[in-house]
PDB file of C-alpha atoms in Angstrom:
ATOM      1  CA  ILE A 240      -3.822  -1.473  14.702  1.00 50.00           C
ATOM      2  CA  ALA A 241      -4.417  -3.563  17.821  1.00 55.00           C
ATOM      3  CA  ALA A 242      -1.884  -6.078  16.511  1.00 52.00           C
ATOM      4  CA  PHE A 243       0.972  -3.590  16.816  1.00 53.00           C
ATOM      5  CA  TYR A 244       3.155  -4.628  19.715  1.00 54.00           C
ATOM      6  CA  LEU A 245       4.405  -1.613  21.706  1.00 52.00           C
ATOM      7  CA  LEU A 246       3.952   0.594  18.616  1.00 51.00           C
ATOM      8  CA  ILE A 247       6.427  -1.481  16.613  1.00 57.00           C
ATOM      9  CA  GLY A 248       5.937  -0.561  12.958  1.00 59.00           C
ATOM     10  CA  TYR A 249       4.018   2.589  13.887  1.00 64.00           C
ATOM     11  CA  GLY A 250       5.924   4.752  11.410  1.00 67.00           C
ATOM     12  CA  VAL A 251       5.392   2.293   8.565  1.00 65.00           C
ATOM     13  CA  GLY A 252       1.703   2.107   9.426  1.00 67.00           C
ATOM     14  CA  VAL A 253       1.307   5.887   9.379  1.00 69.00           C
ATOM     15  CA  MET A 254       3.151   6.062   6.060  1.00 68.00           C
ATOM     16  CA  LEU A 255       0.852   3.435   4.580  1.00 68.00           C
ATOM     17  CA  LEU A 256      -2.252   5.203   5.872  1.00 68.00           C
ATOM     18  CA  ALA A 257      -1.003   8.389   4.217  1.00 69.00           C
ATOM     19  CA  ALA A 258      -0.467   6.469   0.985  1.00 70.00           C
ATOM     20  CA  TRP A 259      -4.022   5.132   1.152  1.00 67.00           C
ATOM     21  CA  LEU A 260      -5.306   8.697   1.674  1.00 67.00           C
ATOM     22  CA  VAL A 261      -3.431  10.031  -1.348  1.00 69.00           C
ATOM     23  CA  ALA A 262      -4.460   7.054  -3.466  1.00 69.00           C
ATOM     24  CA  GLY A 263      -8.089   7.508  -2.438  1.00 65.00           C
ATOM     25  CA  VAL A 264      -8.020  11.127  -3.585  1.00 68.00           C
ATOM     26  CA  VAL A 265      -6.384  10.125  -6.877  1.00 68.00           C
ATOM     27  CA  LEU A 266      -8.907   7.352  -7.499  1.00 66.00           C
ATOM     28  CA  ALA A 267     -11.833   9.655  -6.705  1.00 64.00           C
ATOM     29  CA  ASP A 268     -10.404  12.330  -9.024  1.00 67.00           C
ATOM     30  CA  ARG A 269     -10.015   9.887 -11.899  1.00 66.00           C
ATOM     31  CA  MET A 270     -13.540   8.544 -11.400  1.00 60.00           C
ATOM     32  CA  TRP A 271     -14.888  12.110 -11.406  1.00 64.00           C
ATOM     33  CA  ARG A 272     -12.941  12.933 -14.574  1.00 67.00           C
ATOM     34  CA  ARG A 273     -14.320   9.864 -16.363  1.00 61.00           C
ATOM     35  CA  THR A 274     -17.856  10.761 -15.275  1.00 58.00           C
ATOM     36  CA  ALA A 275     -17.366  14.357 -16.422  1.00 58.00           C
ATOM     37  CA  GLY A 276     -16.003  13.090 -19.723  1.00 55.00           C
ATOM     38  CA  ASP A 277     -19.126  10.991 -20.246  1.00 49.00           C
ATOM     39  CA  VAL A 278     -21.337  14.006 -19.494  1.00 42.00           C
ATOM     40  CA  ASP A 279     -19.379  16.253 -21.827  1.00 45.00           C
ATOM     41  CA  THR A 280     -19.520  13.646 -24.580  1.00 44.00           C
ATOM     42  CA  GLY A 281     -23.286  13.321 -24.159  1.00 46.00           C
ATOM     43  CA  ALA A 282     -23.651  17.100 -24.432  1.00 44.00           C
ATOM     44  CA  GLY A 283     -22.331  17.001 -27.965  1.00 42.00           C
ATOM     45  CA  ASP A 284     -18.593  17.595 -27.575  1.00 43.00           C
ATOM     46  CA  ALA A 285     -17.274  15.167 -30.154  1.00 44.00           C
ATOM     47  CA  GLY A 286     -13.678  15.710 -29.105  1.00 44.00           C
ATOM     48  CA  ALA A 287     -14.157  14.780 -25.460  1.00 42.00           C
ATOM     49  CA  ARG A 288     -14.146  11.189 -24.320  1.00 46.00           C
ATOM     50  CA  PRO A 289     -13.610   9.341 -21.052  1.00 45.00           C
ATOM     51  CA  ASP A 290     -10.126   8.527 -19.911  1.00 48.00           C
ATOM     52  CA  ASP A 291      -9.743   4.954 -21.151  1.00 52.00           C
ATOM     53  CA  ALA A 292      -6.542   4.507 -19.127  1.00 54.00           C
ATOM     54  CA  GLY A 293      -8.348   5.276 -15.866  1.00 54.00           C
ATOM     55  CA  PRO A 294      -9.285   1.722 -14.800  1.00 62.00           C
ATOM     56  CA  ALA A 295      -5.796   0.379 -15.535  1.00 67.00           C
ATOM     57  CA  ILE A 296      -4.175   3.145 -13.480  1.00 69.00           C
ATOM     58  CA  GLU A 297      -6.594   2.591 -10.608  1.00 70.00           C
ATOM     59  CA  GLU A 298      -5.941  -1.160 -10.573  1.00 72.00           C
ATOM     60  CA  THR A 299      -2.199  -0.517 -10.595  1.00 73.00           C
ATOM     61  CA  LEU A 300      -2.537   1.824  -7.616  1.00 75.00           C
ATOM     62  CA  VAL A 301      -4.552  -0.768  -5.709  1.00 76.00           C
ATOM     63  CA  ARG A 302      -1.978  -3.478  -6.448  1.00 78.00           C
ATOM     64  CA  LEU A 303       0.844  -1.248  -5.235  1.00 77.00           C
ATOM     65  CA  LEU A 304      -1.057  -0.454  -2.043  1.00 79.00           C
ATOM     66  CA  LEU A 305      -1.650  -4.161  -1.440  1.00 81.00           C
ATOM     67  CA  PHE A 306       2.083  -4.666  -1.954  1.00 82.00           C
ATOM     68  CA  GLY A 307       2.712  -2.042   0.726  1.00 78.00           C
ATOM     69  CA  LEU A 308       0.281  -3.774   3.085  1.00 80.00           C
ATOM     70  CA  ILE A 309       2.145  -7.062   2.710  1.00 84.00           C
ATOM     71  CA  LEU A 310       5.446  -5.308   3.450  1.00 82.00           C
ATOM     72  CA  LEU A 311       3.847  -3.837   6.555  1.00 80.00           C
ATOM     73  CA  LEU A 312       2.691  -7.299   7.648  1.00 82.00           C
ATOM     74  CA  TYR A 313       6.220  -8.594   7.002  1.00 84.00           C
ATOM     75  CA  ARG A 314       7.645  -5.906   9.274  1.00 80.00           C
ATOM     76  CA  LEU A 315       5.013  -6.611  11.898  1.00 80.00           C
ATOM     77  CA  PHE A 316       5.651 -10.358  11.827  1.00 83.00           C
ATOM     78  CA  THR A 317       9.433 -10.092  12.066  1.00 80.00           C
ATOM     79  CA  SER A 318       9.107  -7.662  14.981  1.00 79.00           C
ATOM     80  CA  ARG A 319       6.496  -9.690  16.845  1.00 80.00           C
ATOM     81  CA  TYR A 320       8.239 -13.066  16.443  1.00 81.00           C
ATOM     82  CA  GLN A 321      11.859 -11.952  16.462  1.00 78.00           C
ATOM     83  CA  ASP A 322      12.668 -14.482  19.196  1.00 76.00           C
ATOM     84  CA  ASN A 323      11.541 -17.294  16.894  1.00 72.00           C
ATOM     85  CA  LEU A 324      13.506 -15.955  13.925  1.00 73.00           C
ATOM     86  CA  SER A 325      17.009 -16.129  15.382  1.00 69.00           C
ATOM     87  CA  GLY A 326      19.365 -17.100  12.582  1.00 62.00           C
ATOM     88  CA  ALA A 327      16.604 -17.086   9.960  1.00 62.00           C
ATOM     89  CA  ALA A 328      17.545 -15.633   6.565  1.00 63.00           C
ATOM     90  CA  LEU A 329      16.340 -15.823   2.991  1.00 63.00           C
ATOM     91  CA  THR A 330      19.418 -17.936   2.176  1.00 64.00           C
ATOM     92  CA  ASP A 331      18.024 -20.733   4.363  1.00 69.00           C
ATOM     93  CA  HIS A 332      16.611 -23.562   2.253  1.00 74.00           C
ATOM     94  CA  PHE A 333      13.328 -23.468   4.188  1.00 75.00           C
ATOM     95  CA  ALA A 334      12.999 -19.766   3.435  1.00 76.00           C
ATOM     96  CA  LEU A 335      13.877 -20.367  -0.221  1.00 82.00           C
ATOM     97  CA  PHE A 336      11.182 -23.006  -0.652  1.00 85.00           C
ATOM     98  CA  SER A 337       8.726 -20.778   1.205  1.00 86.00           C
ATOM     99  CA  PHE A 338       9.612 -17.845  -1.054  1.00 88.00           C
ATOM    100  CA  LEU A 339       8.852 -19.894  -4.161  1.00 88.00           C
ATOM    101  CA  ALA A 340       5.587 -21.106  -2.627  1.00 87.00           C
ATOM    102  CA  GLY A 341       4.591 -17.551  -1.715  1.00 88.00           C
ATOM    103  CA  ALA A 342       5.343 -16.314  -5.227  1.00 88.00           C
ATOM    104  CA  MET A 343       3.236 -19.032  -6.901  1.00 89.00           C
ATOM    105  CA  LEU A 344       0.394 -19.529  -4.409  1.00 88.00           C
ATOM    106  CA  PRO A 345      -1.605 -16.301  -5.084  1.00 88.00           C
ATOM    107  CA  GLY A 346      -1.719 -16.979  -8.820  1.00 86.00           C
ATOM    108  CA  LEU A 347      -2.973 -20.524  -8.273  1.00 85.00           C
ATOM    109  CA  LEU A 348      -5.587 -19.343  -5.779  1.00 85.00           C
ATOM    110  CA  ALA A 349      -6.726 -16.561  -8.115  1.00 83.00           C
ATOM    111  CA  ARG A 350      -7.140 -19.063 -10.950  1.00 80.00           C
ATOM    112  CA  ALA A 351      -9.068 -21.431  -8.669  1.00 74.00           C
ATOM    113  CA  GLY A 352     -11.279 -18.602  -7.425  1.00 69.00           C
ATOM    114  CA  ALA A 353     -11.994 -17.476 -10.985  1.00 65.00           C
ATOM    115  CA  GLY A 354     -12.825 -21.003 -12.106  1.00 57.00           C
ATOM    116  CA  THR A 355      -9.882 -21.330 -14.519  1.00 49.00           C
ATOM    117  CA  GLY A 356      -7.658 -23.528 -12.404  1.00 44.00           C
ATOM    118  CA  GLY A 357      -9.512 -26.797 -12.798  1.00 43.00           C
ATOM    119  CA  VAL A 358     -11.212 -26.723  -9.396  1.00 42.00           C
ATOM    120  CA  THR A 359     -14.570 -25.556 -10.733  1.00 42.00           C
ATOM    121  CA  HIS A 360     -15.605 -24.249 -14.100  1.00 46.00           C
ATOM    122  CA  MET A 361     -19.305 -23.477 -13.932  1.00 48.00           C
ATOM    123  CA  GLY A 362     -20.732 -19.977 -13.992  1.00 54.00           C
ATOM    124  CA  GLY A 363     -23.332 -18.194 -11.923  1.00 60.00           C
ATOM    125  CA  PRO A 364     -23.208 -16.113  -8.733  1.00 66.00           C
ATOM    126  CA  ALA A 365     -23.566 -19.120  -6.415  1.00 66.00           C
ATOM    127  CA  ALA A 366     -20.753 -20.958  -8.180  1.00 67.00           C
ATOM    128  CA  GLN A 367     -18.527 -17.890  -7.932  1.00 73.00           C
ATOM    129  CA  VAL A 368     -19.153 -17.654  -4.185  1.00 75.00           C
ATOM    130  CA  ILE A 369     -18.324 -21.341  -3.766  1.00 75.00           C
ATOM    131  CA  ARG A 370     -15.120 -21.005  -5.781  1.00 77.00           C
ATOM    132  CA  PHE A 371     -14.066 -18.022  -3.696  1.00 79.00           C
ATOM    133  CA  ALA A 372     -14.802 -19.944  -0.486  1.00 79.00           C
ATOM    134  CA  VAL A 373     -12.604 -22.816  -1.669  1.00 79.00           C
ATOM    135  CA  ALA A 374      -9.803 -20.357  -2.491  1.00 82.00           C
ATOM    136  CA  VAL A 375     -10.111 -18.806   0.986  1.00 82.00           C
ATOM    137  CA  VAL A 376      -9.842 -22.246   2.614  1.00 81.00           C
ATOM    138  CA  LEU A 377      -6.680 -22.939   0.617  1.00 83.00           C
ATOM    139  CA  ALA A 378      -5.292 -19.499   1.485  1.00 84.00           C
ATOM    140  CA  ALA A 379      -5.752 -20.326   5.165  1.00 83.00           C
ATOM    141  CA  GLY A 380      -4.592 -23.935   5.027  1.00 82.00           C
ATOM    142  CA  VAL A 381      -1.383 -23.713   3.000  1.00 85.00           C
ATOM    143  CA  PRO A 382       0.409 -21.007   5.080  1.00 87.00           C
ATOM    144  CA  ALA A 383      -0.682 -22.696   8.319  1.00 84.00           C
ATOM    145  CA  ALA A 384       0.665 -26.043   7.105  1.00 84.00           C
ATOM    146  CA  MET A 385       4.011 -24.460   6.208  1.00 85.00           C
ATOM    147  CA  LEU A 386       4.261 -22.868   9.647  1.00 85.00           C
ATOM    148  CA  VAL A 387       3.556 -26.213  11.312  1.00 84.00           C
ATOM    149  CA  LEU A 388       6.128 -27.980   9.143  1.00 83.00           C
ATOM    150  CA  TRP A 389       8.999 -25.518   9.183  1.00 82.00           C
ATOM    151  CA  GLY A 390       8.198 -23.054  11.936  1.00 81.00           C
ATOM    152  CA  ALA A 391       8.553 -19.286  11.918  1.00 81.00           C
ATOM    153  CA  ARG A 392      11.551 -19.412   9.564  1.00 80.00           C
ATOM    154  CA  SER A 393       9.302 -20.326   6.660  1.00 84.00           C
ATOM    155  CA  ALA A 394       7.132 -17.242   7.217  1.00 85.00           C
ATOM    156  CA  VAL A 395       9.994 -14.911   6.264  1.00 85.00           C
ATOM    157  CA  GLY A 396      10.317 -16.374   2.790  1.00 86.00           C
ATOM    158  CA  LEU A 397       6.577 -16.859   2.405  1.00 89.00           C
ATOM    159  CA  LEU A 398       5.775 -13.204   3.127  1.00 89.00           C
ATOM    160  CA  ALA A 399       8.559 -12.071   0.795  1.00 87.00           C
ATOM    161  CA  GLY A 400       7.180 -14.300  -1.964  1.00 89.00           C
ATOM    162  CA  LEU A 401       3.661 -12.985  -1.402  1.00 89.00           C
ATOM    163  CA  ALA A 402       4.934  -9.414  -1.707  1.00 87.00           C
ATOM    164  CA  VAL A 403       6.634 -10.257  -4.994  1.00 87.00           C
ATOM    165  CA  ALA A 404       3.459 -11.917  -6.288  1.00 86.00           C
ATOM    166  CA  ALA A 405       1.403  -8.838  -5.391  1.00 83.00           C
ATOM    167  CA  ALA A 406       3.698  -6.401  -7.194  1.00 78.00           C
ATOM    168  CA  ALA A 407       5.270  -8.345 -10.052  1.00 73.00           C
ATOM    169  CA  THR A 408       2.102  -9.466 -11.827  1.00 60.00           C
ATOM    170  CA  GLU A 409       3.695  -8.692 -15.177  1.00 49.00           C
ATOM    171  CA  ILE A 410       6.157 -11.542 -14.595  1.00 46.00           C
ATOM    172  CA  THR A 411       3.316 -14.054 -14.292  1.00 45.00           C
ATOM    173  CA  GLY A 412       1.664 -12.727 -17.423  1.00 46.00           C
ATOM    174  CA  ALA A 413      -1.370 -11.469 -15.503  1.00 48.00           C
ATOM    175  CA  GLY A 414      -0.761  -7.813 -16.218  1.00 50.00           C
ATOM    176  CA  GLY A 415      -1.665  -6.161 -19.435  1.00 50.00           C
ATOM    177  CA  ALA A 416      -3.681  -3.488 -21.153  1.00 51.00           C
ATOM    178  CA  HIS A 417      -6.797  -5.639 -21.548  1.00 56.00           C
ATOM    179  CA  PRO A 418      -9.392  -5.101 -18.774  1.00 57.00           C
ATOM    180  CA  ALA A 419      -9.649  -8.853 -18.111  1.00 62.00           C
ATOM    181  CA  ALA A 420      -5.878  -9.051 -17.654  1.00 64.00           C
ATOM    182  CA  GLY A 421      -5.985  -6.151 -15.203  1.00 66.00           C
ATOM    183  CA  ARG A 422      -8.709  -7.846 -13.180  1.00 72.00           C
ATOM    184  CA  ALA A 423      -6.716 -11.083 -13.126  1.00 77.00           C
ATOM    185  CA  ALA A 424      -3.667  -9.221 -11.814  1.00 79.00           C
ATOM    186  CA  LEU A 425      -5.804  -7.552  -9.166  1.00 79.00           C
ATOM    187  CA  ARG A 426      -7.156 -10.943  -8.049  1.00 83.00           C
ATOM    188  CA  ILE A 427      -3.593 -12.204  -7.629  1.00 85.00           C
ATOM    189  CA  SER A 428      -2.702  -9.207  -5.456  1.00 84.00           C
ATOM    190  CA  ILE A 429      -5.844  -9.649  -3.341  1.00 84.00           C
ATOM    191  CA  MET A 430      -5.091 -13.346  -2.803  1.00 87.00           C
ATOM    192  CA  ALA A 431      -1.516 -12.482  -1.835  1.00 88.00           C
ATOM    193  CA  MET A 432      -2.760 -10.021   0.767  1.00 86.00           C
ATOM    194  CA  LEU A 433      -5.305 -12.567   2.039  1.00 86.00           C
ATOM    195  CA  CYS A 434      -2.574 -15.176   2.510  1.00 89.00           C
ATOM    196  CA  ALA A 435      -0.382 -12.641   4.326  1.00 89.00           C
ATOM    197  CA  VAL A 436      -3.206 -11.610   6.668  1.00 86.00           C
ATOM    198  CA  VAL A 437      -4.087 -15.225   7.478  1.00 86.00           C
ATOM    199  CA  LEU A 438      -0.418 -16.038   8.039  1.00 88.00           C
ATOM    200  CA  THR A 439       0.131 -13.230  10.530  1.00 86.00           C
ATOM    201  CA  GLN A 440      -3.122 -13.950  12.378  1.00 85.00           C
ATOM    202  CA  THR A 441      -2.608 -17.716  12.708  1.00 84.00           C
ATOM    203  CA  ALA A 442       1.120 -17.637  13.450  1.00 84.00           C
ATOM    204  CA  GLY A 443       0.539 -17.488  17.196  1.00 83.00           C
ATOM    205  CA  TYR A 444      -1.326 -20.815  17.033  1.00 84.00           C
ATOM    206  CA  ALA A 445       0.707 -22.571  14.322  1.00 83.00           C
ATOM    207  CA  ILE A 446       4.257 -21.795  15.472  1.00 83.00           C
ATOM    208  CA  PRO A 447       3.949 -23.701  18.807  1.00 84.00           C
ATOM    209  CA  LEU A 448       2.775 -26.736  16.814  1.00 83.00           C
ATOM    210  CA  SER A 449       6.078 -26.749  14.908  1.00 81.00           C
ATOM    211  CA  THR A 450       7.740 -28.238  18.015  1.00 82.00           C
ATOM    212  CA  LEU A 451       5.706 -31.454  17.722  1.00 82.00           C
ATOM    213  CA  THR A 452       7.348 -34.687  16.696  1.00 84.00           C
ATOM    214  CA  ARG A 453       7.478 -35.713  13.061  1.00 82.00           C
ATOM    215  CA  ALA A 454       4.830 -38.402  13.578  1.00 86.00           C
ATOM    216  CA  GLU A 455       2.461 -35.911  15.215  1.00 85.00           C
ATOM    217  CA  LYS A 456       3.031 -33.413  12.417  1.00 82.00           C
ATOM    218  CA  THR A 457       2.353 -36.109   9.836  1.00 84.00           C
ATOM    219  CA  ARG A 458      -0.967 -37.048  11.424  1.00 87.00           C
ATOM    220  CA  MET A 459      -2.000 -33.404  11.781  1.00 82.00           C
ATOM    221  CA  LEU A 460      -1.084 -32.451   8.221  1.00 81.00           C
ATOM    222  CA  THR A 461      -2.750 -35.577   6.855  1.00 86.00           C
ATOM    223  CA  ALA A 462      -5.975 -34.562   8.560  1.00 85.00           C
ATOM    224  CA  LEU A 463      -5.558 -30.987   7.273  1.00 79.00           C
ATOM    225  CA  ALA A 464      -4.918 -32.189   3.719  1.00 81.00           C
ATOM    226  CA  ALA A 465      -7.940 -34.485   3.882  1.00 86.00           C
ATOM    227  CA  GLY A 466     -10.083 -31.583   5.066  1.00 82.00           C
ATOM    228  CA  VAL A 467      -8.855 -29.310   2.272  1.00 77.00           C
ATOM    229  CA  VAL A 468      -9.467 -31.993  -0.361  1.00 82.00           C
ATOM    230  CA  ALA A 469     -12.943 -32.603   1.058  1.00 84.00           C
ATOM    231  CA  VAL A 470     -13.721 -28.878   0.875  1.00 77.00           C
ATOM    232  CA  MET A 471     -12.491 -28.733  -2.735  1.00 76.00           C
ATOM    233  CA  VAL A 472     -14.570 -31.749  -3.766  1.00 81.00           C
ATOM    234  CA  LEU A 473     -17.678 -30.504  -1.976  1.00 81.00           C
ATOM    235  CA  GLY A 474     -17.138 -27.047  -3.470  1.00 74.00           C
ATOM    236  CA  ASP A 475     -16.890 -28.524  -6.952  1.00 75.00           C
ATOM    237  CA  ILE A 476     -20.069 -30.571  -6.463  1.00 82.00           C
ATOM    238  CA  ALA A 477     -21.951 -27.616  -4.969  1.00 77.00           C
ATOM    239  CA  SER A 478     -20.783 -25.369  -7.811  1.00 72.00           C
ATOM    240  CA  ARG A 479     -22.017 -27.822 -10.427  1.00 77.00           C
ATOM    241  CA  ILE A 480     -25.371 -28.214  -8.669  1.00 80.00           C
ATOM    242  CA  ALA A 481     -25.776 -24.433  -8.353  1.00 74.00           C
ATOM    243  CA  SER A 482     -24.928 -23.918 -12.022  1.00 73.00           C
ATOM    244  CA  TRP A 483     -27.280 -26.706 -13.128  1.00 77.00           C
ATOM    245  CA  THR A 484     -30.097 -25.288 -10.982  1.00 78.00           C
ATOM    246  CA  ARG A 485     -29.513 -21.812 -12.401  1.00 73.00           C
ATOM    247  CA  ARG A 486     -29.558 -23.010 -16.003  1.00 74.00           C
ATOM    248  CA  LYS A 487     -32.662 -25.113 -15.343  1.00 75.00           C
ATOM    249  CA  GLY A 488     -34.416 -22.100 -13.826  1.00 70.00           C
ATOM    250  CA  GLN A 489     -33.573 -20.049 -16.913  1.00 69.00           C
ATOM    251  CA  GLY A 490     -35.046 -22.729 -19.178  1.00 62.00           C
ATOM    252  CA  ALA A 491     -31.721 -23.841 -20.651  1.00 51.00           C
ATOM    253  CA  ILE A 492     -32.392 -27.456 -19.637  1.00 49.00           C
ATOM    254  CA  HIS A 493     -35.551 -29.175 -20.879  1.00 49.00           C
ATOM    255  CA  PRO A 494     -36.554 -32.790 -20.323  1.00 51.00           C
ATOM    256  CA  SER A 495     -36.266 -34.831 -23.501  1.00 50.00           C
ATOM    257  CA  PRO A 496     -39.090 -37.117 -24.659  1.00 51.00           C
ATOM    258  CA  GLU A 497     -38.660 -40.838 -24.232  1.00 52.00           C
ATOM    259  CA  GLY A 498     -36.325 -42.246 -26.850  1.00 51.00           C
ATOM    260  CA  ALA A 499     -35.199 -38.848 -28.161  1.00 49.00           C
ATOM    261  CA  GLU A 500     -31.572 -37.829 -28.281  1.00 47.00           C
ATOM    262  CA  ARG A 501     -30.348 -35.674 -25.390  1.00 46.00           C
TER     263      ARG A 501
END
């Protein structure tokens, strides 16, 4: 709320808060109905059963609300930085490239955070935390790098692409009736919102850097890319160590006798 500049976007914010209130009541009602269904079924009512469609509906509501949050951030950004967006439009090639990046980035980050994108693949709570930390670093670094390269014009397309990624999970194949597919779609929407929040919060620092010379930008982005790669490599190593330690503690790894096959 403090980020609103002279109450710009106040009406959209109130509308979104109202939507969250209604959605909260709906989610609570569905959870209560499923709980009541379980109780009734345990009491011997063979015809009653929990609402199996409840989780899918709840995840869809959450994804739509995240989509609304990204639209609100889009409105807030365009109002706050309207002086930097003179002449900017989605037909601009910078905005087009940014739109494509925004549409694909949340899915890639969600896969990396879940350990299915090739960054890390080990299980365990510690490994999951490390994977999520790597995804957060990428979510912060990629939008900031685009702002430094192309300025505020790229943010218009990037936010639009993030909104599409949050809502159109069926296009990417993440949506579906299976619970795992629903969770994957929800992760994509959460990563899209995370990228949008980081973008709007770092724009005030990144946009002035877009006026640097090409050589200065190259040096800065090279250092940023090296830092991101270092975080990914360290995250992968730490994830493997955490998974190995966990499996060793559970007795899944035993030292082999000398000369025996491992």
